[in-house]
Amino acid sequence: RKEVEQDPGPFNVPEGATVAFNCTYSNSASQSFFWYRQDCRKEPKLLMSVYSSGNEDGRFTAQLNRASQYISLLIRDSKLSDSATYLCVVRALGGGSQGNLIFGKGTKLSVKP
Amino acid sequence: GAGVSQSPSNKVTEKGKDVELRCDPISGHTALYWYRQSLGQGLEFLIYFQGNSAPDKSGLPSDRFSAERTGGSVSTLTIQRTQQEDSAVYLCASSLFWDQPQHFGDGTRLSIL
């Protein structure tokens, strides 16, 4: 089983739609979770951290279900500028690997006018 | 302030040649990471430096890959006897400490002919 799994998409949605991405992770001891956004041929950029209580940043809502080892990202009222690949990211644990991030392959979102 | 700087931005070389990639992290960041992203794949962790500690090399795919970080700042990733499967975008990231958000450079696009 891959460490971080995502639906690759693509998700093609009209402007204004609500879209949800899901992600599962295999290491139950993982403590830190993030969503990154990557535009075509660009470096990944942190979108938001994911907390156990769930967190919201404007149109973006992230949730974590530790029991199911499942992370989600909800985008409301999607904009053309939201078109990108969304990467589910988990921080590795243990030994010298405390800092490194494990990335899913990403879910591609395309928002159409 | 300046972000993470990587050079060269593009590198094309023949199979069997050695290449050296450079990363200048954000000033004051103690943690530095190398990742690579092959076409259609997620980011793959390669190596992690934290301060003066021994680096975590667990992600290096073969002994042809090595990395150094001099003076706790600039890092170089060296690939010896390059192979076509080494073709990828190599991304460097730095963070203030291991548990802080990682900031990515623009990457070096490496093409092996």
mmCIF file of N, CA and C in Angstrom, chain B:
data_model
loop_
_atom_site.group_PDB
_atom_site.id
_atom_site.type_symbol
_atom_site.label_atom_id
_atom_site.label_comp_id
_atom_site.label_asym_id
_atom_site.label_seq_id
_atom_site.Cartn_x
_atom_site.Cartn_y
_atom_site.Cartn_z
ATOM 1 N N GLY B 1 11.872 38.931 1.460
ATOM 2 C CA GLY B 1 13.247 38.447 1.415
ATOM 3 C C GLY B 1 13.415 37.370 0.368
ATOM 4 N N ALA B 2 14.640 36.937 0.153
ATOM 5 C CA ALA B 2 14.924 35.946 -0.878
ATOM 6 C C ALA B 2 14.366 34.598 -0.457
ATOM 7 N N GLY B 3 13.889 33.875 -1.450
ATOM 8 C CA GLY B 3 13.396 32.528 -1.202
ATOM 9 C C GLY B 3 14.500 31.521 -1.418
ATOM 10 N N VAL B 4 14.120 30.258 -1.564
ATOM 11 C CA VAL B 4 15.066 29.194 -1.863
ATOM 12 C C VAL B 4 15.481 29.330 -3.332
ATOM 13 N N SER B 5 16.769 29.337 -3.565
ATOM 14 C CA SER B 5 17.284 29.522 -4.910
ATOM 15 C C SER B 5 17.986 28.251 -5.379
ATOM 16 N N GLN B 6 17.656 27.799 -6.584
ATOM 17 C CA GLN B 6 18.276 26.609 -7.129
ATOM 18 C C GLN B 6 18.922 26.936 -8.472
ATOM 19 N N SER B 7 20.033 26.257 -8.726
ATOM 20 C CA SER B 7 20.680 26.433 -10.024
ATOM 21 C C SER B 7 21.336 25.126 -10.456
ATOM 22 N N PRO B 8 21.448 24.889 -11.774
ATOM 23 C CA PRO B 8 20.791 25.652 -12.829
ATOM 24 C C PRO B 8 19.295 25.396 -12.843
ATOM 25 N N SER B 9 18.548 26.174 -13.596
ATOM 26 C CA SER B 9 17.108 25.930 -13.683
ATOM 27 C C SER B 9 16.828 24.771 -14.636
ATOM 28 N N ASN B 10 17.685 24.610 -15.611
ATOM 29 C CA ASN B 10 17.582 23.497 -16.555
ATOM 30 C C ASN B 10 18.969 22.932 -16.809
ATOM 31 N N LYS B 11 19.023 21.615 -16.954
ATOM 32 C CA LYS B 11 20.286 20.967 -17.253
ATOM 33 C C LYS B 11 20.037 19.800 -18.192
ATOM 34 N N VAL B 12 20.710 19.824 -19.316
ATOM 35 C CA VAL B 12 20.637 18.715 -20.268
ATOM 36 C C VAL B 12 22.028 18.129 -20.375
ATOM 37 N N THR B 13 22.128 16.823 -20.220
ATOM 38 C CA THR B 13 23.433 16.196 -20.266
ATOM 39 C C THR B 13 23.328 14.802 -20.855
ATOM 40 N N GLU B 14 24.468 14.272 -21.236
ATOM 41 C CA GLU B 14 24.477 12.945 -21.831
ATOM 42 C C GLU B 14 24.547 11.872 -20.752
ATOM 43 N N LYS B 15 23.971 10.766 -21.066
ATOM 44 C CA LYS B 15 24.027 9.602 -20.176
ATOM 45 C C LYS B 15 25.486 9.292 -19.835
ATOM 46 N N GLY B 16 25.712 9.035 -18.556
ATOM 47 C CA GLY B 16 27.050 8.680 -18.113
ATOM 48 C C GLY B 16 27.846 9.837 -17.523
ATOM 49 N N LYS B 17 27.390 11.060 -17.783
ATOM 50 C CA LYS B 17 28.075 12.231 -17.227
ATOM 51 C C LYS B 17 27.642 12.454 -15.778
ATOM 52 N N ASP B 18 28.487 13.173 -15.039
ATOM 53 C CA ASP B 18 28.139 13.570 -13.679
ATOM 54 C C ASP B 18 27.480 14.948 -13.719
ATOM 55 N N VAL B 19 26.530 15.190 -12.811
ATOM 56 C CA VAL B 19 25.904 16.509 -12.708
ATOM 57 C C VAL B 19 25.895 16.948 -11.250
ATOM 58 N N GLU B 20 25.928 18.258 -11.084
ATOM 59 C CA GLU B 20 25.877 18.837 -9.752
ATOM 60 C C GLU B 20 24.786 19.894 -9.718
ATOM 61 N N LEU B 21 23.895 19.773 -8.767
ATOM 62 C CA LEU B 21 22.791 20.717 -8.624
ATOM 63 C C LEU B 21 22.987 21.478 -7.323
ATOM 64 N N ARG B 22 22.629 22.766 -7.358
ATOM 65 C CA ARG B 22 22.902 23.616 -6.211
ATOM 66 C C ARG B 22 21.628 24.166 -5.602
ATOM 67 N N CYS B 23 21.639 24.294 -4.272
ATOM 68 C CA CYS B 23 20.498 24.877 -3.568
ATOM 69 C C CYS B 23 20.992 25.880 -2.530
ATOM 70 N N ASP B 24 20.449 27.092 -2.603
ATOM 71 C CA ASP B 24 20.695 28.109 -1.577
ATOM 72 C C ASP B 24 19.424 28.249 -0.748
ATOM 73 N N PRO B 25 19.421 27.784 0.478
ATOM 74 C CA PRO B 25 18.191 27.859 1.272
ATOM 75 C C PRO B 25 17.945 29.289 1.757
ATOM 76 N N ILE B 26 16.792 29.469 2.352
ATOM 77 C CA ILE B 26 16.489 30.760 2.975
ATOM 78 C C ILE B 26 17.450 30.943 4.156
ATOM 79 N N SER B 27 17.981 32.140 4.273
ATOM 80 C CA SER B 27 18.950 32.419 5.335
ATOM 81 C C SER B 27 18.356 32.126 6.709
ATOM 82 N N GLY B 28 19.116 31.386 7.521
ATOM 83 C CA GLY B 28 18.656 31.085 8.875
ATOM 84 C C GLY B 28 17.880 29.787 8.988
ATOM 85 N N HIS B 29 17.496 29.201 7.859
ATOM 86 C CA HIS B 29 16.777 27.930 7.913
ATOM 87 C C HIS B 29 17.741 26.796 8.239
ATOM 88 N N THR B 30 17.387 26.021 9.272
ATOM 89 C CA THR B 30 18.295 24.961 9.715
ATOM 90 C C THR B 30 18.078 23.651 8.964
ATOM 91 N N ALA B 31 16.903 23.482 8.412
ATOM 92 C CA ALA B 31 16.571 22.223 7.738
ATOM 93 C C ALA B 31 16.549 22.421 6.228
ATOM 94 N N LEU B 32 17.116 21.455 5.518
ATOM 95 C CA LEU B 32 17.151 21.515 4.053
ATOM 96 C C LEU B 32 16.832 20.135 3.495
ATOM 97 N N TYR B 33 16.028 20.097 2.458
ATOM 98 C CA TYR B 33 15.553 18.834 1.889
ATOM 99 C C TYR B 33 15.758 18.851 0.377
ATOM 100 N N TRP B 34 16.024 17.668 -0.148
ATOM 101 C CA TRP B 34 15.996 17.470 -1.589
ATOM 102 C C TRP B 34 14.891 16.474 -1.921
ATOM 103 N N TYR B 35 14.123 16.796 -2.961
ATOM 104 C CA TYR B 35 13.084 15.911 -3.489
ATOM 105 C C TYR B 35 13.277 15.835 -5.000
ATOM 106 N N ARG B 36 12.677 14.833 -5.603
ATOM 107 C CA ARG B 36 12.604 14.854 -7.056
ATOM 108 C C ARG B 36 11.199 14.480 -7.491
ATOM 109 N N GLN B 37 10.842 14.975 -8.658
ATOM 110 C CA GLN B 37 9.515 14.747 -9.209
ATOM 111 C C GLN B 37 9.675 14.307 -10.651
ATOM 112 N N SER B 38 9.383 13.037 -10.872
ATOM 113 C CA SER B 38 9.428 12.512 -12.234
ATOM 114 C C SER B 38 8.093 12.783 -12.897
ATOM 115 N N LEU B 39 8.073 12.735 -14.225
ATOM 116 C CA LEU B 39 6.867 13.069 -14.983
ATOM 117 C C LEU B 39 5.700 12.213 -14.512
ATOM 118 N N GLY B 40 4.612 12.893 -14.124
ATOM 119 C CA GLY B 40 3.404 12.185 -13.726
ATOM 120 C C GLY B 40 3.467 11.531 -12.359
ATOM 121 N N GLN B 41 4.526 11.797 -11.629
ATOM 122 C CA GLN B 41 4.687 11.189 -10.308
ATOM 123 C C GLN B 41 4.602 12.249 -9.215
ATOM 124 N N GLY B 42 4.394 11.780 -7.994
ATOM 125 C CA GLY B 42 4.456 12.688 -6.858
ATOM 126 C C GLY B 42 5.888 13.018 -6.513
ATOM 127 N N LEU B 43 6.064 13.836 -5.513
ATOM 128 C CA LEU B 43 7.412 14.168 -5.065
ATOM 129 C C LEU B 43 7.989 13.022 -4.252
ATOM 130 N N GLU B 44 9.254 12.728 -4.534
ATOM 131 C CA GLU B 44 9.954 11.644 -3.865
ATOM 132 C C GLU B 44 11.058 12.244 -3.008
ATOM 133 N N PHE B 45 11.038 11.938 -1.721
ATOM 134 C CA PHE B 45 12.058 12.441 -0.807
ATOM 135 C C PHE B 45 13.407 11.805 -1.131
ATOM 136 N N LEU B 46 14.459 12.609 -1.100
ATOM 137 C CA LEU B 46 15.803 12.103 -1.367
ATOM 138 C C LEU B 46 16.678 12.161 -0.116
ATOM 139 N N ILE B 47 16.844 13.355 0.457
ATOM 140 C CA ILE B 47 17.780 13.520 1.569
ATOM 141 C C ILE B 47 17.380 14.735 2.390
ATOM 142 N N TYR B 48 17.736 14.707 3.668
ATOM 143 C CA TYR B 48 17.328 15.746 4.609
ATOM 144 C C TYR B 48 18.511 16.107 5.497
ATOM 145 N N PHE B 49 18.819 17.401 5.595
ATOM 146 C CA PHE B 49 19.844 17.927 6.474
ATOM 147 C C PHE B 49 19.181 18.738 7.588
ATOM 148 N N GLN B 50 19.586 18.496 8.815
ATOM 149 C CA GLN B 50 19.091 19.270 9.944
ATOM 150 C C GLN B 50 20.297 19.753 10.734
ATOM 151 N N GLY B 51 20.559 21.062 10.661
ATOM 152 C CA GLY B 51 21.677 21.644 11.391
ATOM 153 C C GLY B 51 22.975 20.931 11.073
ATOM 154 N N ASN B 52 23.694 20.581 12.129
ATOM 155 C CA ASN B 52 24.985 19.901 11.979
ATOM 156 C C ASN B 52 24.875 18.391 12.144
ATOM 157 N N SER B 53 23.646 17.896 12.248
ATOM 158 C CA SER B 53 23.464 16.454 12.426
ATOM 159 C C SER B 53 23.772 15.706 11.136
ATOM 160 N N ALA B 54 24.047 14.425 11.290
ATOM 161 C CA ALA B 54 24.261 13.593 10.107
ATOM 162 C C ALA B 54 22.984 13.588 9.267
ATOM 163 N N PRO B 55 23.109 13.715 7.954
ATOM 164 C CA PRO B 55 21.901 13.784 7.117
ATOM 165 C C PRO B 55 21.153 12.453 7.061
ATOM 166 N N ASP B 56 19.875 12.560 6.814
ATOM 167 C CA ASP B 56 19.047 11.379 6.573
ATOM 168 C C ASP B 56 19.082 11.091 5.080
ATOM 169 N N LYS B 57 19.794 10.037 4.707
ATOM 170 C CA LYS B 57 19.983 9.713 3.289
ATOM 171 C C LYS B 57 19.042 8.610 2.823
ATOM 172 N N SER B 58 18.027 8.321 3.617
ATOM 173 C CA SER B 58 17.210 7.133 3.368
ATOM 174 C C SER B 58 16.485 7.150 2.025
ATOM 175 N N GLY B 59 16.319 8.324 1.447
ATOM 176 C CA GLY B 59 15.587 8.417 0.188
ATOM 177 C C GLY B 59 16.449 8.353 -1.059
ATOM 178 N N LEU B 60 17.759 8.362 -0.916
ATOM 179 C CA LEU B 60 18.622 8.341 -2.096
ATOM 180 C C LEU B 60 18.443 7.019 -2.827
ATOM 181 N N PRO B 61 18.141 7.067 -4.148
ATOM 182 C CA PRO B 61 17.782 5.841 -4.872
ATOM 183 C C PRO B 61 18.957 4.916 -5.165
ATOM 184 N N SER B 62 20.168 5.432 -5.183
ATOM 185 C CA SER B 62 21.330 4.574 -5.436
ATOM 186 C C SER B 62 22.582 5.276 -4.953
ATOM 187 N N ASP B 63 23.694 4.536 -4.956
ATOM 188 C CA ASP B 63 24.948 5.147 -4.486
ATOM 189 C C ASP B 63 25.538 6.115 -5.503
ATOM 190 N N ARG B 64 24.859 6.292 -6.636
ATOM 191 C CA ARG B 64 25.316 7.323 -7.578
ATOM 192 C C ARG B 64 24.918 8.720 -7.093
ATOM 193 N N PHE B 65 23.992 8.748 -6.144
ATOM 194 C CA PHE B 65 23.488 10.018 -5.628
ATOM 195 C C PHE B 65 24.182 10.361 -4.311
ATOM 196 N N SER B 66 24.602 11.606 -4.163
ATOM 197 C CA SER B 66 25.173 12.070 -2.909
ATOM 198 C C SER B 66 24.846 13.547 -2.749
ATOM 199 N N ALA B 67 24.904 14.016 -1.536
ATOM 200 C CA ALA B 67 24.630 15.431 -1.295
ATOM 201 C C ALA B 67 25.477 15.914 -0.131
ATOM 202 N N GLU B 68 25.792 17.195 -0.208
ATOM 203 C CA GLU B 68 26.540 17.839 0.873
ATOM 204 C C GLU B 68 25.855 19.136 1.236
ATOM 205 N N ARG B 69 26.086 19.552 2.456
ATOM 206 C CA ARG B 69 25.615 20.871 2.859
ATOM 207 C C ARG B 69 26.764 21.526 3.616
ATOM 208 N N THR B 70 27.352 22.522 3.000
ATOM 209 C CA THR B 70 28.552 23.140 3.567
ATOM 210 C C THR B 70 28.174 24.304 4.476
ATOM 211 N N GLY B 71 28.775 24.317 5.648
ATOM 212 C CA GLY B 71 28.573 25.436 6.567
ATOM 213 C C GLY B 71 27.127 25.629 6.983
ATOM 214 N N GLY B 72 26.360 24.587 6.900
ATOM 215 C CA GLY B 72 24.960 24.682 7.293
ATOM 216 C C GLY B 72 24.113 25.550 6.385
ATOM 217 N N SER B 73 24.627 25.812 5.173
ATOM 218 C CA SER B 73 23.862 26.684 4.270
ATOM 219 C C SER B 73 23.673 26.016 2.912
ATOM 220 N N VAL B 74 24.502 26.379 1.956
ATOM 221 C CA VAL B 74 24.352 25.897 0.581
ATOM 222 C C VAL B 74 24.497 24.374 0.515
ATOM 223 N N SER B 75 23.680 23.767 -0.337
ATOM 224 C CA SER B 75 23.761 22.321 -0.532
ATOM 225 C C SER B 75 23.961 22.004 -2.009
ATOM 226 N N THR B 76 24.709 20.942 -2.271
ATOM 227 C CA THR B 76 24.838 20.446 -3.633
ATOM 228 C C THR B 76 24.412 18.984 -3.665
ATOM 229 N N LEU B 77 23.662 18.660 -4.687
ATOM 230 C CA LEU B 77 23.256 17.268 -4.944
ATOM 231 C C LEU B 77 24.038 16.823 -6.175
ATOM 232 N N THR B 78 24.771 15.738 -6.034
ATOM 233 C CA THR B 78 25.593 15.232 -7.133
ATOM 234 C C THR B 78 25.056 13.891 -7.592
ATOM 235 N N ILE B 79 24.908 13.766 -8.890
ATOM 236 C CA ILE B 79 24.508 12.486 -9.489
ATOM 237 C C ILE B 79 25.648 12.057 -10.395
ATOM 238 N N GLN B 80 26.226 10.899 -10.097
ATOM 239 C CA GLN B 80 27.336 10.388 -10.912
ATOM 240 C C GLN B 80 26.807 9.408 -11.951
ATOM 241 N N ARG B 81 27.495 9.366 -13.073
ATOM 242 C CA ARG B 81 27.175 8.390 -14.140
ATOM 243 C C ARG B 81 25.675 8.380 -14.413
ATOM 244 N N THR B 82 25.157 9.531 -14.783
ATOM 245 C CA THR B 82 23.711 9.692 -14.933
ATOM 246 C C THR B 82 23.104 8.667 -15.880
ATOM 247 N N GLN B 83 21.869 8.300 -15.550
ATOM 248 C CA GLN B 83 21.073 7.374 -16.354
ATOM 249 C C GLN B 83 19.810 8.103 -16.809
ATOM 250 N N GLN B 84 19.164 7.577 -17.821
ATOM 251 C CA GLN B 84 17.970 8.238 -18.348
ATOM 252 C C GLN B 84 16.866 8.321 -17.296
ATOM 253 N N GLU B 85 16.793 7.336 -16.425
ATOM 254 C CA GLU B 85 15.748 7.382 -15.398
ATOM 255 C C GLU B 85 15.992 8.452 -14.346
ATOM 256 N N ASP B 86 17.160 9.095 -14.390
ATOM 257 C CA ASP B 86 17.426 10.201 -13.477
ATOM 258 C C ASP B 86 16.738 11.493 -13.943
ATOM 259 N N SER B 87 16.221 11.483 -15.158
ATOM 260 C CA SER B 87 15.538 12.673 -15.685
ATOM 261 C C SER B 87 14.328 12.986 -14.807
ATOM 262 N N ALA B 88 14.285 14.199 -14.298
ATOM 263 C CA ALA B 88 13.221 14.604 -13.369
ATOM 264 C C ALA B 88 13.441 16.079 -13.027
ATOM 265 N N VAL B 89 12.496 16.621 -12.273
ATOM 266 C CA VAL B 89 12.714 17.943 -11.666
ATOM 267 C C VAL B 89 13.193 17.694 -10.247
ATOM 268 N N TYR B 90 14.316 18.288 -9.903
ATOM 269 C CA TYR B 90 14.885 18.146 -8.566
ATOM 270 C C TYR B 90 14.568 19.412 -7.775
ATOM 271 N N LEU B 91 13.839 19.217 -6.691
ATOM 272 C CA LEU B 91 13.372 20.348 -5.889
ATOM 273 C C LEU B 91 14.083 20.374 -4.545
ATOM 274 N N CYS B 92 14.459 21.563 -4.137
ATOM 275 C CA CYS B 92 15.063 21.775 -2.831
ATOM 276 C C CYS B 92 14.078 22.565 -1.975
ATOM 277 N N ALA B 93 14.018 22.259 -0.707
ATOM 278 C CA ALA B 93 13.160 23.001 0.215
ATOM 279 C C ALA B 93 13.938 23.274 1.496
ATOM 280 N N SER B 94 13.568 24.342 2.176
ATOM 281 C CA SER B 94 14.170 24.605 3.480
ATOM 282 C C SER B 94 13.090 25.035 4.459
ATOM 283 N N SER B 95 13.363 24.827 5.725
ATOM 284 C CA SER B 95 12.446 25.273 6.765
ATOM 285 C C SER B 95 13.247 25.742 7.962
ATOM 286 N N LEU B 96 12.637 26.590 8.755
ATOM 287 C CA LEU B 96 13.333 27.166 9.901
ATOM 288 C C LEU B 96 13.802 26.052 10.845
ATOM 289 N N PHE B 97 12.901 25.177 11.187
ATOM 290 C CA PHE B 97 13.208 23.963 11.932
ATOM 291 C C PHE B 97 12.446 22.826 11.275
ATOM 292 N N TRP B 98 12.698 21.589 11.725
ATOM 293 C CA TRP B 98 12.146 20.418 11.030
ATOM 294 C C TRP B 98 10.622 20.421 11.031
ATOM 295 N N ASP B 99 9.999 21.054 12.053
ATOM 296 C CA ASP B 99 8.544 20.991 12.155
ATOM 297 C C ASP B 99 7.854 22.242 11.611
ATOM 298 N N GLN B 100 8.588 23.060 10.905
ATOM 299 C CA GLN B 100 8.029 24.281 10.317
ATOM 300 C C GLN B 100 7.728 24.077 8.828
ATOM 301 N N PRO B 101 6.859 24.906 8.264
ATOM 302 C CA PRO B 101 6.532 24.747 6.833
ATOM 303 C C PRO B 101 7.770 24.812 5.945
ATOM 304 N N GLN B 102 7.761 23.982 4.912
ATOM 305 C CA GLN B 102 8.887 23.939 3.993
ATOM 306 C C GLN B 102 8.618 24.885 2.829
ATOM 307 N N HIS B 103 9.646 25.614 2.455
ATOM 308 C CA HIS B 103 9.579 26.536 1.330
ATOM 309 C C HIS B 103 10.403 25.941 0.202
ATOM 310 N N PHE B 104 9.790 25.857 -0.963
ATOM 311 C CA PHE B 104 10.435 25.188 -2.081
ATOM 312 C C PHE B 104 11.083 26.186 -3.039
ATOM 313 N N GLY B 105 12.197 25.744 -3.641
ATOM 314 C CA GLY B 105 12.783 26.472 -4.755
ATOM 315 C C GLY B 105 12.032 26.145 -6.032
ATOM 316 N N ASP B 106 12.436 26.783 -7.125
ATOM 317 C CA ASP B 106 11.776 26.567 -8.413
ATOM 318 C C ASP B 106 12.159 25.242 -9.047
ATOM 319 N N GLY B 107 13.221 24.614 -8.553
ATOM 320 C CA GLY B 107 13.619 23.317 -9.074
ATOM 321 C C GLY B 107 14.632 23.397 -10.201
ATOM 322 N N THR B 108 15.315 22.286 -10.420
ATOM 323 C CA THR B 108 16.198 22.107 -11.574
ATOM 324 C C THR B 108 15.608 21.002 -12.421
ATOM 325 N N ARG B 109 15.332 21.328 -13.687
ATOM 326 C CA ARG B 109 14.802 20.316 -14.603
ATOM 327 C C ARG B 109 15.987 19.616 -15.254
ATOM 328 N N LEU B 110 16.173 18.350 -14.948
ATOM 329 C CA LEU B 110 17.310 17.582 -15.444
ATOM 330 C C LEU B 110 16.852 16.624 -16.532
ATOM 331 N N SER B 111 17.497 16.722 -17.672
ATOM 332 C CA SER B 111 17.175 15.828 -18.785
ATOM 333 C C SER B 111 18.434 15.075 -19.178
ATOM 334 N N ILE B 112 18.323 13.757 -19.196
ATOM 335 C CA ILE B 112 19.453 12.909 -19.560
ATOM 336 C C ILE B 112 19.182 12.319 -20.946
ATOM 337 N N LEU B 113 20.084 12.615 -21.873
ATOM 338 C CA LEU B 113 19.874 12.170 -23.258
ATOM 339 C C LEU B 113 20.424 10.760 -23.472
#
